CSV table of C-alpha atoms in Angstrom, one decimal:
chain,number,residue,atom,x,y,z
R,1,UNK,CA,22.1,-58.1,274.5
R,2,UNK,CA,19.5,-59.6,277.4
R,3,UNK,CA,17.2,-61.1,275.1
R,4,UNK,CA,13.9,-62.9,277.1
R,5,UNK,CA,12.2,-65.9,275.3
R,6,UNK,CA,8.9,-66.1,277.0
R,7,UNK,CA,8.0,-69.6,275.9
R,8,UNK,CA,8.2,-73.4,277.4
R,9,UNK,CA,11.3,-74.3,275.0
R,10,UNK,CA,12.4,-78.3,274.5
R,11,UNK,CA,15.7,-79.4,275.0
R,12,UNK,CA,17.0,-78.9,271.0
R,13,UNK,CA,15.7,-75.8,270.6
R,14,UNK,CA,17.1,-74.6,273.6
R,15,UNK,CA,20.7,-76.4,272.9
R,16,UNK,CA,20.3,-74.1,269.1
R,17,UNK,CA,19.2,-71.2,270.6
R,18,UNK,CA,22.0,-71.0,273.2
R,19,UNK,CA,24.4,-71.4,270.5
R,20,UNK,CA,23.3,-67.7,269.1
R,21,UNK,CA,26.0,-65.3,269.2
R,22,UNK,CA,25.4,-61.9,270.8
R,23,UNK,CA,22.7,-62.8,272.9
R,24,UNK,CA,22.4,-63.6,276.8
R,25,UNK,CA,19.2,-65.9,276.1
R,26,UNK,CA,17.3,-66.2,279.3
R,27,UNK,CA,14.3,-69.1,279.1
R,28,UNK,CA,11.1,-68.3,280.7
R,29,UNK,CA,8.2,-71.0,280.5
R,30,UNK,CA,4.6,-68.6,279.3
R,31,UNK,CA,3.2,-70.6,282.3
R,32,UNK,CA,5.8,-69.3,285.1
R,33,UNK,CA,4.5,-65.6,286.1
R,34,UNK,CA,6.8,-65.4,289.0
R,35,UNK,CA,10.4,-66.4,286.8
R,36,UNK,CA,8.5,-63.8,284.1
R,37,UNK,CA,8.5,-61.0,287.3
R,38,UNK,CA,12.0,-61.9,288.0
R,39,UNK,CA,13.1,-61.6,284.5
R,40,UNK,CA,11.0,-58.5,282.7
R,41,UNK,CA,13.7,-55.9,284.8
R,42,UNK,CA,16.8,-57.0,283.1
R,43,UNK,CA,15.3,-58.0,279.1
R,44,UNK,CA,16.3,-55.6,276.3
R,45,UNK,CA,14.2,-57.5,274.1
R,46,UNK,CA,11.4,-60.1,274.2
R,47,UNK,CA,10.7,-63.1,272.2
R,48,UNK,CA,7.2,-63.3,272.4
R,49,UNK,CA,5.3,-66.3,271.5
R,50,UNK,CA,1.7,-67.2,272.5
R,51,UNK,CA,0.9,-65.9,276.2
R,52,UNK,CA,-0.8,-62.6,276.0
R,53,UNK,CA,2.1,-59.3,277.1
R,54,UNK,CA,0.5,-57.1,279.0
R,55,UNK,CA,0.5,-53.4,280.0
R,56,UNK,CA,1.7,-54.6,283.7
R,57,UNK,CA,4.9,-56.6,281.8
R,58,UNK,CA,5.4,-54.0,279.4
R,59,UNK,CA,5.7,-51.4,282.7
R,60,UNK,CA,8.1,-53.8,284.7
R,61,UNK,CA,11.0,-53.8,281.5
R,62,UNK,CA,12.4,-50.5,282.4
R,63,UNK,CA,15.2,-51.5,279.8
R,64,UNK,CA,13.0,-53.3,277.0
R,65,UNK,CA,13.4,-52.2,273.5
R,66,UNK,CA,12.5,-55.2,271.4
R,67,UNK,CA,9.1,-56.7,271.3
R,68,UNK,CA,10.0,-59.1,268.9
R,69,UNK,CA,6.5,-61.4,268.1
R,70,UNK,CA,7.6,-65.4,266.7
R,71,UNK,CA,4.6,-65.8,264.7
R,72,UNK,CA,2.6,-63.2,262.4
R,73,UNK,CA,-0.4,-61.6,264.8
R,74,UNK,CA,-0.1,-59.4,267.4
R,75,UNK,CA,-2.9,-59.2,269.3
R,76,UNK,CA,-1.2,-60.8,272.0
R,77,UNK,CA,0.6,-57.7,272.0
R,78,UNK,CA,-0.4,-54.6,274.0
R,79,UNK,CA,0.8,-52.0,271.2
R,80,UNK,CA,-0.6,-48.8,272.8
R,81,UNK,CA,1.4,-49.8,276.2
R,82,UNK,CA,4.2,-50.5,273.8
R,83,UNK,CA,4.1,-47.5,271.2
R,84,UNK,CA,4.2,-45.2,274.7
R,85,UNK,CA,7.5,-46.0,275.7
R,86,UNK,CA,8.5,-46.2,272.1
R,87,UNK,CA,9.2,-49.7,272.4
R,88,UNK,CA,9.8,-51.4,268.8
R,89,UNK,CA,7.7,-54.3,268.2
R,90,UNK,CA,8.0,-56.8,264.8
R,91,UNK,CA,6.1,-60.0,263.6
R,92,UNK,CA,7.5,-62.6,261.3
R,93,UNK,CA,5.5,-62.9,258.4
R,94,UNK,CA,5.7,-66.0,256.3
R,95,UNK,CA,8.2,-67.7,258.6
R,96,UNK,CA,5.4,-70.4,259.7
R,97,UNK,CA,3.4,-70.3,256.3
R,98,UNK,CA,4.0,-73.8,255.0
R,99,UNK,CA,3.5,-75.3,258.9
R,100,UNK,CA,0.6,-73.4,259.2
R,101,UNK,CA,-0.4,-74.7,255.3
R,102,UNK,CA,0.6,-78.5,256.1
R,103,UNK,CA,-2.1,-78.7,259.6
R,104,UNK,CA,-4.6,-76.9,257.8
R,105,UNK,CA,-4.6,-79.6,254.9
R,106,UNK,CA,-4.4,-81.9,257.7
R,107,UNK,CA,-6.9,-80.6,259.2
R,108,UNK,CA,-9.3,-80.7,256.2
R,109,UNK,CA,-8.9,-84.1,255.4
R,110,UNK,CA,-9.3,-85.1,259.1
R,111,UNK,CA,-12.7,-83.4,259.4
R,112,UNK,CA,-13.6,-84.8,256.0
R,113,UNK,CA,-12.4,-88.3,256.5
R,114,UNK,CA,-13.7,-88.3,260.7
R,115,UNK,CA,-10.1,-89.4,261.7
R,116,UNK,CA,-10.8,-88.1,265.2
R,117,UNK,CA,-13.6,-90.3,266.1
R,118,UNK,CA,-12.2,-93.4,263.8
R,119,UNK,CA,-9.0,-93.1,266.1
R,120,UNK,CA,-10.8,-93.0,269.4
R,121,UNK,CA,-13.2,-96.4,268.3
R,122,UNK,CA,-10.4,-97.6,266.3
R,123,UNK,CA,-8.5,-97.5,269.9
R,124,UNK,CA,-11.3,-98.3,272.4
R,125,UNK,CA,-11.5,-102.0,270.2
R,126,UNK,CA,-15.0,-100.3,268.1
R,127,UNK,CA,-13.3,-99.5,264.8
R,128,UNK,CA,-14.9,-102.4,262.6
R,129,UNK,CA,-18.5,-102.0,264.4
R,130,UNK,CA,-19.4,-98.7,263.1
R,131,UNK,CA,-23.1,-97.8,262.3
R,132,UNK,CA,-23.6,-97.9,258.7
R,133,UNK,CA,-25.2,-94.2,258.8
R,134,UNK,CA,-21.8,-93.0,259.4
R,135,UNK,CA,-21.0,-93.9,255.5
R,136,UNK,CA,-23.2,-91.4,254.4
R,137,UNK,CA,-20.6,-88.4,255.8
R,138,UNK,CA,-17.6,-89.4,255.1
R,139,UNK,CA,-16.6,-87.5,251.8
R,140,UNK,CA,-13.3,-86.7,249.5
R,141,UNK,CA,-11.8,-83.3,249.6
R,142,UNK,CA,-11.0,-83.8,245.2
R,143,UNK,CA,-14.1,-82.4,244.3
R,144,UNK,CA,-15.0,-79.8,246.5
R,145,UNK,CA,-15.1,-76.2,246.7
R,146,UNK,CA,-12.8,-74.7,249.0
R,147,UNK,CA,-13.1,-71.1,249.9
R,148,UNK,CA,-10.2,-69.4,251.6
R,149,UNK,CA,-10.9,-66.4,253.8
R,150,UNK,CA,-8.1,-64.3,253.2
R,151,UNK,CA,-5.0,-64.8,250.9
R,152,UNK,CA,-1.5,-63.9,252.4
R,153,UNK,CA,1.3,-66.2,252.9
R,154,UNK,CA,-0.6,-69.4,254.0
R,155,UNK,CA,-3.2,-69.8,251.4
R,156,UNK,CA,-0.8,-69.0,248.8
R,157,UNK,CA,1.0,-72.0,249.4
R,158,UNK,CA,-2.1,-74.4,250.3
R,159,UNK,CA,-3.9,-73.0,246.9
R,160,UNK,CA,-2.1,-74.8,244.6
R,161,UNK,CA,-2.1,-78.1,246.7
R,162,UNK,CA,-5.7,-78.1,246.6
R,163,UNK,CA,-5.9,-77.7,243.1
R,164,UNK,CA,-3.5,-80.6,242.3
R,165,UNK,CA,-6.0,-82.7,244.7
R,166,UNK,CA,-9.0,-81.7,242.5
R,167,UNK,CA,-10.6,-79.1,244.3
R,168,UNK,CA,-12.4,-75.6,243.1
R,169,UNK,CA,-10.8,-72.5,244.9
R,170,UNK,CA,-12.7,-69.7,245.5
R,171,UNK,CA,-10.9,-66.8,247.6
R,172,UNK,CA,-11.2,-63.5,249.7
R,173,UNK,CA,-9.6,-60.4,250.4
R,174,UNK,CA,-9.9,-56.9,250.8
R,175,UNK,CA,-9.3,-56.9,246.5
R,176,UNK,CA,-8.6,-59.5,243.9
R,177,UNK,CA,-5.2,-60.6,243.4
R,178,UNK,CA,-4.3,-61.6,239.8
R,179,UNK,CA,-1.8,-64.1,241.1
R,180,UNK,CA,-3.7,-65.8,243.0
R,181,UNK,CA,-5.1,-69.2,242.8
R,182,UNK,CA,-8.6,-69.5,242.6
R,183,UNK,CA,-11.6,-66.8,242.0
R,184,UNK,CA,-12.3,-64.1,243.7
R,185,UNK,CA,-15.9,-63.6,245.4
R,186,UNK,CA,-17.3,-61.6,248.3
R,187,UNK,CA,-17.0,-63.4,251.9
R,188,UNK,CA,-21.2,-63.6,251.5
R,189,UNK,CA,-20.2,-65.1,248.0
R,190,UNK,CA,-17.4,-67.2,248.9
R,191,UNK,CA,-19.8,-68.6,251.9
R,192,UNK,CA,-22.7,-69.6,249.8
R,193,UNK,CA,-20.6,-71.7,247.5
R,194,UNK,CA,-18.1,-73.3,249.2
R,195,UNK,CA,-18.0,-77.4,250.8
R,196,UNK,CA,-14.9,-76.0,252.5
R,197,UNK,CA,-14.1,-72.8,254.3
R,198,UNK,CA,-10.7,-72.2,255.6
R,199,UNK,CA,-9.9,-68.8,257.8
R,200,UNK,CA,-6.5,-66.8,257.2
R,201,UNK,CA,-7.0,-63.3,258.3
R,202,UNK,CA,-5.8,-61.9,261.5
R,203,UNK,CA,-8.3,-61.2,264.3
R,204,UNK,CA,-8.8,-57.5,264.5
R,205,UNK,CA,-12.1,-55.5,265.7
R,206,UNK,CA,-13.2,-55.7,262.5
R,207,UNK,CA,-13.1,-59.3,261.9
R,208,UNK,CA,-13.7,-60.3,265.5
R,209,UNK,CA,-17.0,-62.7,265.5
R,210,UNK,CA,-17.0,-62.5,261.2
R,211,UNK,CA,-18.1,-66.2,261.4
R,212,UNK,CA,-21.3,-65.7,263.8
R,213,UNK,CA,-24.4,-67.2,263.5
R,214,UNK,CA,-25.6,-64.9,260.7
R,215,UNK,CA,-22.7,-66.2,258.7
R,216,UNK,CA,-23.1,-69.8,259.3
R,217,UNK,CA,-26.6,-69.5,257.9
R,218,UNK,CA,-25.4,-68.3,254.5
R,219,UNK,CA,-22.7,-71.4,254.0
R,220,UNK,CA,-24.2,-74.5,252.5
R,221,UNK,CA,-25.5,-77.1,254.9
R,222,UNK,CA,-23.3,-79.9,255.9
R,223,UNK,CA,-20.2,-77.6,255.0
R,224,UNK,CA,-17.0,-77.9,256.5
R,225,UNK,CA,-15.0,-75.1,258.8
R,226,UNK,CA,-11.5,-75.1,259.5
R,227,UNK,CA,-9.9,-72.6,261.7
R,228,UNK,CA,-6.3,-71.7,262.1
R,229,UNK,CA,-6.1,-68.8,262.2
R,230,UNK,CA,-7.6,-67.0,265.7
R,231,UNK,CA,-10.0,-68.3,267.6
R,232,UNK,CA,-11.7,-64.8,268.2
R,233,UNK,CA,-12.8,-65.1,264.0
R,234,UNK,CA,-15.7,-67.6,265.2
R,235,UNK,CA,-18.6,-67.4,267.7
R,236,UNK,CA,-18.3,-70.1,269.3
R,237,UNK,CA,-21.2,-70.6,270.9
R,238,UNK,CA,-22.8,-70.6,267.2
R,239,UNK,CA,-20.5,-72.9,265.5
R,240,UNK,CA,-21.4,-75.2,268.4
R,241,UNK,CA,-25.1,-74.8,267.6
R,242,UNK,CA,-24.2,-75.5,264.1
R,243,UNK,CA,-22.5,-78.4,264.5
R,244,UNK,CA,-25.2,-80.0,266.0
R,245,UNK,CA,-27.8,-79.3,263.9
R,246,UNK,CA,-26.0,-80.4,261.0
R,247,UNK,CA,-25.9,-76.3,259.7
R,248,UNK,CA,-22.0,-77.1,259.9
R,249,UNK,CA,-21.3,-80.9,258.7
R,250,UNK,CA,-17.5,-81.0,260.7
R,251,UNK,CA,-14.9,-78.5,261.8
R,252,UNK,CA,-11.6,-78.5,261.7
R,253,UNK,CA,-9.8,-76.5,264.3
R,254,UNK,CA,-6.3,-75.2,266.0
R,255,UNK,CA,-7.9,-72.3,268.0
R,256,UNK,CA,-10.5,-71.2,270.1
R,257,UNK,CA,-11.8,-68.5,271.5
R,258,UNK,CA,-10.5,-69.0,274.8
R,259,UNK,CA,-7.0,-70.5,275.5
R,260,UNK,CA,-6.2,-73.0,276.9
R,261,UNK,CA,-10.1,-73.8,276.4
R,262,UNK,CA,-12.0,-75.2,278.8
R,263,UNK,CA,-11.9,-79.0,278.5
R,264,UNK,CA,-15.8,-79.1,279.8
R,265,UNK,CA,-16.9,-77.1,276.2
R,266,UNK,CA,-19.6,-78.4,274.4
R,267,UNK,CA,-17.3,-78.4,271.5
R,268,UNK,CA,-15.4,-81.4,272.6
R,269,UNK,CA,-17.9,-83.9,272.8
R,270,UNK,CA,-18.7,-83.1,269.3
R,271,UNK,CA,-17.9,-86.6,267.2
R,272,UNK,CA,-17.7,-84.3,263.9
R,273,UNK,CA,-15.0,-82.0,265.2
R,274,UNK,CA,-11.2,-82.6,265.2
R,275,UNK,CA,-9.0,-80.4,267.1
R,276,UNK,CA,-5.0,-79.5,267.7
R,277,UNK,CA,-4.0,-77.3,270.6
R,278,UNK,CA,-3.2,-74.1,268.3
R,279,UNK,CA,0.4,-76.0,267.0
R,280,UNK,CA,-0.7,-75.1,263.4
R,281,UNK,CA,3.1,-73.1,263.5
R,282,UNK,CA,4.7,-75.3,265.3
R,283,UNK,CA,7.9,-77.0,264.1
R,284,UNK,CA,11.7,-76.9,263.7
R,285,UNK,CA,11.6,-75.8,260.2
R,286,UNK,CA,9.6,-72.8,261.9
R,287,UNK,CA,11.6,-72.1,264.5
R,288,UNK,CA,14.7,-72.3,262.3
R,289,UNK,CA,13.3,-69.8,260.2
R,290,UNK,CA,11.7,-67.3,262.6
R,291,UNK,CA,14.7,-67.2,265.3
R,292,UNK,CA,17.4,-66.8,262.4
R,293,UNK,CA,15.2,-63.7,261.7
R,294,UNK,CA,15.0,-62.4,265.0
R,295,UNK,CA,18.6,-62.3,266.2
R,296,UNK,CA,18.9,-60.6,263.1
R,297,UNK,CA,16.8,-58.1,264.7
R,298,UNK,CA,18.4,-57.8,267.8
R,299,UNK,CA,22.1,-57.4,265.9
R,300,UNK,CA,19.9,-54.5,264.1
R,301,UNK,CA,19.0,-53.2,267.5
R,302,UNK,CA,22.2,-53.1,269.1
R,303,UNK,CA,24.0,-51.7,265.6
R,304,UNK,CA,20.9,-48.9,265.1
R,305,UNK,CA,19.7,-50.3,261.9
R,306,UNK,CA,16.4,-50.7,261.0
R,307,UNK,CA,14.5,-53.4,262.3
R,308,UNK,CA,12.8,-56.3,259.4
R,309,UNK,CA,9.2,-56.8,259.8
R,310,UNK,CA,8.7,-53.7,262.3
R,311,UNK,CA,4.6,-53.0,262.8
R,312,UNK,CA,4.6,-50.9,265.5
């Protein structure tokens, strides 16, 4: 089957990935629109990673089938253009959880600690001359409350790491869980109380903007937001405000509202923001797990089984 990975693909993943059996792989970088053009005609089924599939690509793969997503949200995806032409289209849920889990500890701890702007003086030959008022916000995550915005996959596996560090975990979602790690409290709740909040729900019209500036008034001052999740979760503009004014003591985050962001945002000259270009997912232990997965899907599609993970 003419499978079309529409990502920029190193040289080991591509070696494993050629190695698939019953698969014609064919590479396209996400930043090559014109070997995308070339390609779309001929794919029974895309890999789709990061770069948003349109309408317009969804139109020019008479033959497509397979929208298969290597990650968990689909927004990237355009489902109505998709569901018309009756085009299967599956995530991978859980595939990336304990990568995603790992950067957003990381994360934490880096926005906590400052390690962004220690690295930078440490670097530019300023890291024993720092001004002794930067002491006073530098803090420990053992001790804190940490309240998780949402509680799938991802939080279920950072939960119990933060409580082996110390920390208080308060959670939410659309209902308590009785497994889960943590109590349960109302986002307004969950905002009020916690040093830490952490965002793990997809973006959605409904939660598109959920941390705007009416929401970063109700967190405690000088508390800490980390993002990775989807950049479309937080106003921007407001968490930039925030930052400044010392509403919002440090951020933490992997996206943004616009990708790539512009390098000239006010967010980047922050010193109490630390940043990754949305590679919370990324490694081989995910792409291990999330490619065995979806050649198992296209073996399903070519057999006419039913598809694993299928949300449209």
């Amino acid at each position: 089957m003419k499978v079309l990975l529409h990502y920029r693909a190193g040289p080991g993943l591509a070696q494993r990935l050629a190695a698939l059996p019953g698969i014609e792989l064919s590479l396209v970088s996400d930043t090559d629109d014109t070997a995308l053009a070339a390609a779309l005609p001929q794919a029974e089924a895309i890999w789709h990673v990061l770069r948003p599939l349109t309408a317009a690509d969804i139109a020019a793969a008479p033959r497509l089938r397979l929208i298969q997503k290597i990650g968990v949200g689909v927004n990237t995806i355009d489902l109505d253009a998709a569901r018309a032409r009756g085009i299967a289209v599956c995530n991978l849920p859980g595939t990336n959880a304990r990568a995603v889990a790992e950067l957003t500890l990381l994360l934490m701890l880096g926005a906590l600690r400052r390690v962004a702007h220690f690295d930078a003086a440490t670097r530019a030959g300023q890291g024993w001359a720092q001004p002794p008022a930067l002491q006073d916000s530098l803090f420990e995550l053992g001790g804190r409350t940490v309240g998780l915005v949402g509680y799938g996959a991802i939080p279920a596996l950072l939960a119990p790491v933060l409580a082996a560090l110390g920390c208080r975990l308060l959670y939410t979602a659309r209902e308590a869980k009785p497994d889960a790690e943590g109590s349960y409290r109302t986002l307004a709740g969950l905002l009020a109380e916690s040093d830490v909040v952490s965002l793990h729900i997809p973006e959605t019209p409904q939660t598109r903007g959920l941390i705007d500036a009416g929401a970063i008034a109700r967190m405690k001052r000088g508390a800490v937001l980390v993002n990775t999740a989807r950049g479309g979760l937080v106003d921007q503009a407001a968490l930039v405000a925030a930052l400044q004014s010392g509403q919002i003591g440090a951020a933490g985050l992997d996206v943004f509202a616009q990708e790539p962001p512009d390098p000239a945002d006010p967010l980047f000259s922050l010193p109490n923001v630390v940043v990754t270009p949305h590679v919370a997912w990324l490694t081989t232990g995910t792409f291990d797990r999330s490619f065995a997965i979806a050649a198992e899907n296209v073996r399903r599609l070519a057999a006419g089984e039913p598809l694993l993970h299928r949300v449209a």
